[in-house]
Amino acid sequence: YASIGLAPPLDGTDTLGPLHAKADEIFLSPRVALQVILSAASTNNAPKLYSYLSTTSQRPESETALADIMNKAPRLIKPDVDSDYVEDGDVARLNATLLLSYHGSQNRKYVDITLKKEGDVWKIGYADIEKNIFNTGAFPTPTPEPAPEVSPTDTAVIVPAA
């Protein structure tokens, strides 16, 4: 039983016990996989998001590099994945509405996302994440805080010790 993720029967029968697998270890539909991916992005869970990045496309070199990118990127506040999607073999096309926040501004956008199946897991290309979530182009450029004005009376005079 343990080799397939099942608990042994507690009553001595051959009845199968409950599954003891994590949600992301069981076979997910493309929609549920995208929900897991976007949840990882919205909670800044770089290890989880990294595990769902396609290995067949360019991606950050490590979870740490992804975490650094995520810390500088817009924050995904509220992802909403449409219930309908198109699945064609190892490719699925989905739509989602994303609410993003960056330097006090918010932006809602409707995006098309493609997932590709690698083994038994639906994964997302890093380019989709970069374009739809990490892209700061839809936000106004943050203005730096102005430097405080210094008046002549604010300057200190250093007098050498005698």
PDB file of C-alpha atoms in Angstrom:
ATOM      1  CA  TYR A   1       0.000   0.000   0.000  1.00  0.00           C
ATOM      2  CA  ALA A   2       2.698   2.509   1.004  1.00  0.00           C
ATOM      3  CA  SER A   3       4.422   2.257  -2.375  1.00  0.00           C
ATOM      4  CA  ILE A   4       1.365   3.809  -4.044  1.00  0.00           C
ATOM      5  CA  GLY A   5       0.634   6.400  -1.324  1.00  0.00           C
ATOM      6  CA  LEU A   6      -2.128   4.501   0.464  1.00  0.00           C
ATOM      7  CA  ALA A   7      -2.544   3.676   4.134  1.00  0.00           C
ATOM      8  CA  PRO A   8      -2.840   0.002   5.019  1.00  0.00           C
ATOM      9  CA  PRO A   9      -6.334  -1.128   5.988  1.00  0.00           C
ATOM     10  CA  LEU A  10      -7.030  -0.503   9.674  1.00  0.00           C
ATOM     11  CA  ASP A  11      -9.683  -3.185  10.002  1.00  0.00           C
ATOM     12  CA  GLY A  12      -7.688  -6.096   8.580  1.00  0.00           C
ATOM     13  CA  THR A  13      -9.652  -6.177   5.329  1.00  0.00           C
ATOM     14  CA  ASP A  14      -8.411  -5.499   1.839  1.00  0.00           C
ATOM     15  CA  THR A  15     -10.257  -2.153   1.731  1.00  0.00           C
ATOM     16  CA  LEU A  16      -8.036   0.681   0.567  1.00  0.00           C
ATOM     17  CA  GLY A  17      -7.356   3.437   3.064  1.00  0.00           C
ATOM     18  CA  PRO A  18      -7.354   7.194   2.425  1.00  0.00           C
ATOM     19  CA  LEU A  19      -4.763   8.850   0.201  1.00  0.00           C
ATOM     20  CA  HIS A  20      -1.755  10.247   2.020  1.00  0.00           C
ATOM     21  CA  ALA A  21      -0.318  12.383  -0.751  1.00  0.00           C
ATOM     22  CA  LYS A  22       0.157  16.121  -0.846  1.00  0.00           C
ATOM     23  CA  ALA A  23      -2.213  17.943  -3.177  1.00  0.00           C
ATOM     24  CA  ASP A  24       0.544  18.743  -5.666  1.00  0.00           C
ATOM     25  CA  GLU A  25       1.723  15.128  -5.803  1.00  0.00           C
ATOM     26  CA  ILE A  26      -1.551  13.840  -7.214  1.00  0.00           C
ATOM     27  CA  PHE A  27      -2.523  14.359 -10.819  1.00  0.00           C
ATOM     28  CA  LEU A  28      -3.920  17.871 -11.156  1.00  0.00           C
ATOM     29  CA  SER A  29      -6.137  19.227 -13.914  1.00  0.00           C
ATOM     30  CA  PRO A  30      -4.692  22.197 -15.829  1.00  0.00           C
ATOM     31  CA  ARG A  31      -7.095  24.532 -13.988  1.00  0.00           C
ATOM     32  CA  VAL A  32      -6.100  23.292 -10.531  1.00  0.00           C
ATOM     33  CA  ALA A  33      -2.415  23.358 -11.513  1.00  0.00           C
ATOM     34  CA  LEU A  34      -2.757  27.017 -12.566  1.00  0.00           C
ATOM     35  CA  GLN A  35      -4.513  27.808  -9.281  1.00  0.00           C
ATOM     36  CA  VAL A  36      -1.595  26.229  -7.388  1.00  0.00           C
ATOM     37  CA  ILE A  37       0.918  28.160  -9.535  1.00  0.00           C
ATOM     38  CA  LEU A  38      -0.837  31.507  -9.025  1.00  0.00           C
ATOM     39  CA  SER A  39      -1.288  30.823  -5.314  1.00  0.00           C
ATOM     40  CA  ALA A  40       2.470  30.236  -5.032  1.00  0.00           C
ATOM     41  CA  ALA A  41       3.092  33.518  -6.871  1.00  0.00           C
ATOM     42  CA  SER A  42       0.645  35.444  -4.666  1.00  0.00           C
ATOM     43  CA  THR A  43       2.201  34.138  -1.433  1.00  0.00           C
ATOM     44  CA  ASN A  44       5.798  34.639  -2.664  1.00  0.00           C
ATOM     45  CA  ASN A  45       6.411  30.908  -2.343  1.00  0.00           C
ATOM     46  CA  ALA A  46       9.431  30.700  -4.659  1.00  0.00           C
ATOM     47  CA  PRO A  47      10.188  26.982  -4.045  1.00  0.00           C
ATOM     48  CA  LYS A  48       6.611  25.977  -4.920  1.00  0.00           C
ATOM     49  CA  LEU A  49       6.471  28.261  -7.977  1.00  0.00           C
ATOM     50  CA  TYR A  50       9.896  27.054  -9.134  1.00  0.00           C
ATOM     51  CA  SER A  51       8.681  23.444  -9.017  1.00  0.00           C
ATOM     52  CA  TYR A  52       5.951  24.351 -11.529  1.00  0.00           C
ATOM     53  CA  LEU A  53       8.220  26.221 -13.968  1.00  0.00           C
ATOM     54  CA  SER A  54       8.751  24.344 -17.196  1.00  0.00           C
ATOM     55  CA  THR A  55      12.145  22.720 -17.473  1.00  0.00           C
ATOM     56  CA  THR A  56      12.008  22.926 -21.278  1.00  0.00           C
ATOM     57  CA  SER A  57      12.187  26.729 -21.394  1.00  0.00           C
ATOM     58  CA  GLN A  58      14.492  29.373 -19.979  1.00  0.00           C
ATOM     59  CA  ARG A  59      13.943  30.048 -16.284  1.00  0.00           C
ATOM     60  CA  PRO A  60      15.869  31.509 -13.333  1.00  0.00           C
ATOM     61  CA  GLU A  61      18.853  29.387 -12.335  1.00  0.00           C
ATOM     62  CA  SER A  62      17.558  28.613  -8.828  1.00  0.00           C
ATOM     63  CA  GLU A  63      14.740  29.073  -6.338  1.00  0.00           C
ATOM     64  CA  THR A  64      16.829  31.802  -4.691  1.00  0.00           C
ATOM     65  CA  ALA A  65      17.156  33.701  -7.978  1.00  0.00           C
ATOM     66  CA  LEU A  66      13.388  33.397  -8.477  1.00  0.00           C
ATOM     67  CA  ALA A  67      12.781  34.682  -4.930  1.00  0.00           C
ATOM     68  CA  ASP A  68      14.947  37.745  -5.677  1.00  0.00           C
ATOM     69  CA  ILE A  69      12.913  38.437  -8.821  1.00  0.00           C
ATOM     70  CA  MET A  70       9.641  37.964  -6.945  1.00  0.00           C
ATOM     71  CA  ASN A  71      10.676  40.422  -4.226  1.00  0.00           C
ATOM     72  CA  LYS A  72      11.156  43.183  -6.834  1.00  0.00           C
ATOM     73  CA  ALA A  73       8.092  42.360  -8.947  1.00  0.00           C
ATOM     74  CA  PRO A  74       4.477  43.447  -8.712  1.00  0.00           C
ATOM     75  CA  ARG A  75       2.536  41.585  -6.036  1.00  0.00           C
ATOM     76  CA  LEU A  76      -0.220  39.262  -7.228  1.00  0.00           C
ATOM     77  CA  ILE A  77      -3.131  40.059  -4.916  1.00  0.00           C
ATOM     78  CA  LYS A  78      -6.056  38.146  -6.299  1.00  0.00           C
ATOM     79  CA  PRO A  79      -5.812  35.532  -9.034  1.00  0.00           C
ATOM     80  CA  ASP A  80      -9.032  34.166 -10.497  1.00  0.00           C
ATOM     81  CA  VAL A  81      -8.802  31.272 -12.971  1.00  0.00           C
ATOM     82  CA  ASP A  82     -11.693  30.790 -15.402  1.00  0.00           C
ATOM     83  CA  SER A  83     -13.422  27.440 -15.082  1.00  0.00           C
ATOM     84  CA  ASP A  84     -13.287  26.727 -18.827  1.00  0.00           C
ATOM     85  CA  TYR A  85     -10.068  25.785 -20.580  1.00  0.00           C
ATOM     86  CA  VAL A  86      -8.922  24.049 -23.745  1.00  0.00           C
ATOM     87  CA  GLU A  87      -6.766  20.955 -23.401  1.00  0.00           C
ATOM     88  CA  ASP A  88      -5.082  19.513 -26.474  1.00  0.00           C
ATOM     89  CA  GLY A  89      -2.815  16.602 -25.562  1.00  0.00           C
ATOM     90  CA  ASP A  90       0.086  17.956 -23.521  1.00  0.00           C
ATOM     91  CA  VAL A  91      -0.919  21.620 -23.928  1.00  0.00           C
ATOM     92  CA  ALA A  92      -3.674  23.508 -22.110  1.00  0.00           C
ATOM     93  CA  ARG A  93      -4.793  27.097 -22.683  1.00  0.00           C
ATOM     94  CA  LEU A  94      -6.430  28.909 -19.808  1.00  0.00           C
ATOM     95  CA  ASN A  95      -7.627  32.400 -18.969  1.00  0.00           C
ATOM     96  CA  ALA A  96      -7.302  34.193 -15.662  1.00  0.00           C
ATOM     97  CA  THR A  97      -7.976  37.586 -14.177  1.00  0.00           C
ATOM     98  CA  LEU A  98      -5.073  38.910 -12.126  1.00  0.00           C
ATOM     99  CA  LEU A  99      -5.122  41.806  -9.696  1.00  0.00           C
ATOM    100  CA  LEU A 100      -1.583  43.108  -9.238  1.00  0.00           C
ATOM    101  CA  SER A 101      -0.159  45.761  -6.939  1.00  0.00           C
ATOM    102  CA  TYR A 102       3.098  47.642  -7.398  1.00  0.00           C
ATOM    103  CA  HIS A 103       4.334  50.691  -5.449  1.00  0.00           C
ATOM    104  CA  GLY A 104       0.827  51.601  -4.327  1.00  0.00           C
ATOM    105  CA  SER A 105      -0.820  51.247  -7.758  1.00  0.00           C
ATOM    106  CA  GLN A 106      -3.132  48.414  -8.731  1.00  0.00           C
ATOM    107  CA  ASN A 107      -3.774  46.886 -12.122  1.00  0.00           C
ATOM    108  CA  ARG A 108      -6.333  44.249 -13.106  1.00  0.00           C
ATOM    109  CA  LYS A 109      -5.664  42.300 -16.261  1.00  0.00           C
ATOM    110  CA  TYR A 110      -7.172  39.408 -18.151  1.00  0.00           C
ATOM    111  CA  VAL A 111      -4.494  37.034 -19.404  1.00  0.00           C
ATOM    112  CA  ASP A 112      -4.134  33.944 -21.583  1.00  0.00           C
ATOM    113  CA  ILE A 113      -1.794  31.338 -20.117  1.00  0.00           C
ATOM    114  CA  THR A 114      -0.447  28.161 -21.674  1.00  0.00           C
ATOM    115  CA  LEU A 115       0.510  25.168 -19.557  1.00  0.00           C
ATOM    116  CA  LYS A 116       2.493  22.221 -20.864  1.00  0.00           C
ATOM    117  CA  LYS A 117       2.475  18.766 -19.394  1.00  0.00           C
ATOM    118  CA  GLU A 118       5.877  17.439 -18.328  1.00  0.00           C
ATOM    119  CA  GLY A 119       5.462  13.851 -17.214  1.00  0.00           C
ATOM    120  CA  ASP A 120       2.263  13.945 -15.185  1.00  0.00           C
ATOM    121  CA  VAL A 121       2.562  17.571 -14.059  1.00  0.00           C
ATOM    122  CA  TRP A 122       1.181  20.670 -15.776  1.00  0.00           C
ATOM    123  CA  LYS A 123       3.864  23.382 -15.807  1.00  0.00           C
ATOM    124  CA  ILE A 124       4.058  26.991 -16.856  1.00  0.00           C
ATOM    125  CA  GLY A 125       6.750  28.608 -18.969  1.00  0.00           C
ATOM    126  CA  TYR A 126       8.720  31.287 -17.156  1.00  0.00           C
ATOM    127  CA  ALA A 127       7.975  33.689 -20.027  1.00  0.00           C
ATOM    128  CA  ASP A 128       4.258  33.562 -19.130  1.00  0.00           C
ATOM    129  CA  ILE A 129       5.010  34.390 -15.481  1.00  0.00           C
ATOM    130  CA  GLU A 130       7.414  37.140 -16.485  1.00  0.00           C
ATOM    131  CA  LYS A 131       4.978  38.699 -18.976  1.00  0.00           C
ATOM    132  CA  ASN A 132       1.801  38.407 -16.913  1.00  0.00           C
ATOM    133  CA  ILE A 133       2.960  38.904 -13.322  1.00  0.00           C
ATOM    134  CA  PHE A 134       6.540  40.172 -13.055  1.00  0.00           C
ATOM    135  CA  ASN A 135       6.159  42.823 -15.779  1.00  0.00           C
ATOM    136  CA  THR A 136       6.167  46.333 -14.302  1.00  0.00           C
ATOM    137  CA  GLY A 137       5.342  48.016 -17.635  1.00  0.00           C
ATOM    138  CA  ALA A 138       1.632  48.398 -16.835  1.00  0.00           C
ATOM    139  CA  PHE A 139       2.400  50.482 -13.750  1.00  0.00           C
ATOM    140  CA  PRO A 140       3.518  54.094 -13.467  1.00  0.00           C
ATOM    141  CA  THR A 141       7.203  54.513 -12.802  1.00  0.00           C
ATOM    142  CA  PRO A 142       7.634  55.144  -9.096  1.00  0.00           C
ATOM    143  CA  THR A 143       9.007  58.571  -8.352  1.00  0.00           C
ATOM    144  CA  PRO A 144      11.894  58.673  -5.907  1.00  0.00           C
ATOM    145  CA  GLU A 145      11.393  60.533  -2.661  1.00  0.00           C
ATOM    146  CA  PRO A 146      12.773  64.057  -3.036  1.00  0.00           C
ATOM    147  CA  ALA A 147      15.925  64.750  -1.073  1.00  0.00           C
ATOM    148  CA  PRO A 148      15.336  67.117   1.827  1.00  0.00           C
ATOM    149  CA  GLU A 149      16.460  70.642   1.157  1.00  0.00           C
ATOM    150  CA  VAL A 150      19.507  71.725   3.092  1.00  0.00           C
ATOM    151  CA  SER A 151      19.727  75.351   4.106  1.00  0.00           C
ATOM    152  CA  PRO A 152      23.009  77.116   4.873  1.00  0.00           C
ATOM    153  CA  THR A 153      22.108  77.150   8.554  1.00  0.00           C
ATOM    154  CA  ASP A 154      21.775  73.324   8.570  1.00  0.00           C
ATOM    155  CA  THR A 155      25.415  72.768   7.700  1.00  0.00           C
ATOM    156  CA  ALA A 156      27.886  71.938  10.440  1.00  0.00           C
ATOM    157  CA  VAL A 157      31.290  73.493  10.739  1.00  0.00           C
ATOM    158  CA  ILE A 158      34.027  71.185  11.875  1.00  0.00           C
ATOM    159  CA  VAL A 159      36.613  72.885  14.012  1.00  0.00           C
ATOM    160  CA  PRO A 160      39.891  71.045  14.515  1.00  0.00           C
ATOM    161  CA  ALA A 161      40.701  70.212  18.123  1.00  0.00           C
ATOM    162  CA  ALA A 162      43.410  72.297  19.706  1.00  0.00           C
TER     163      ALA A 162
END
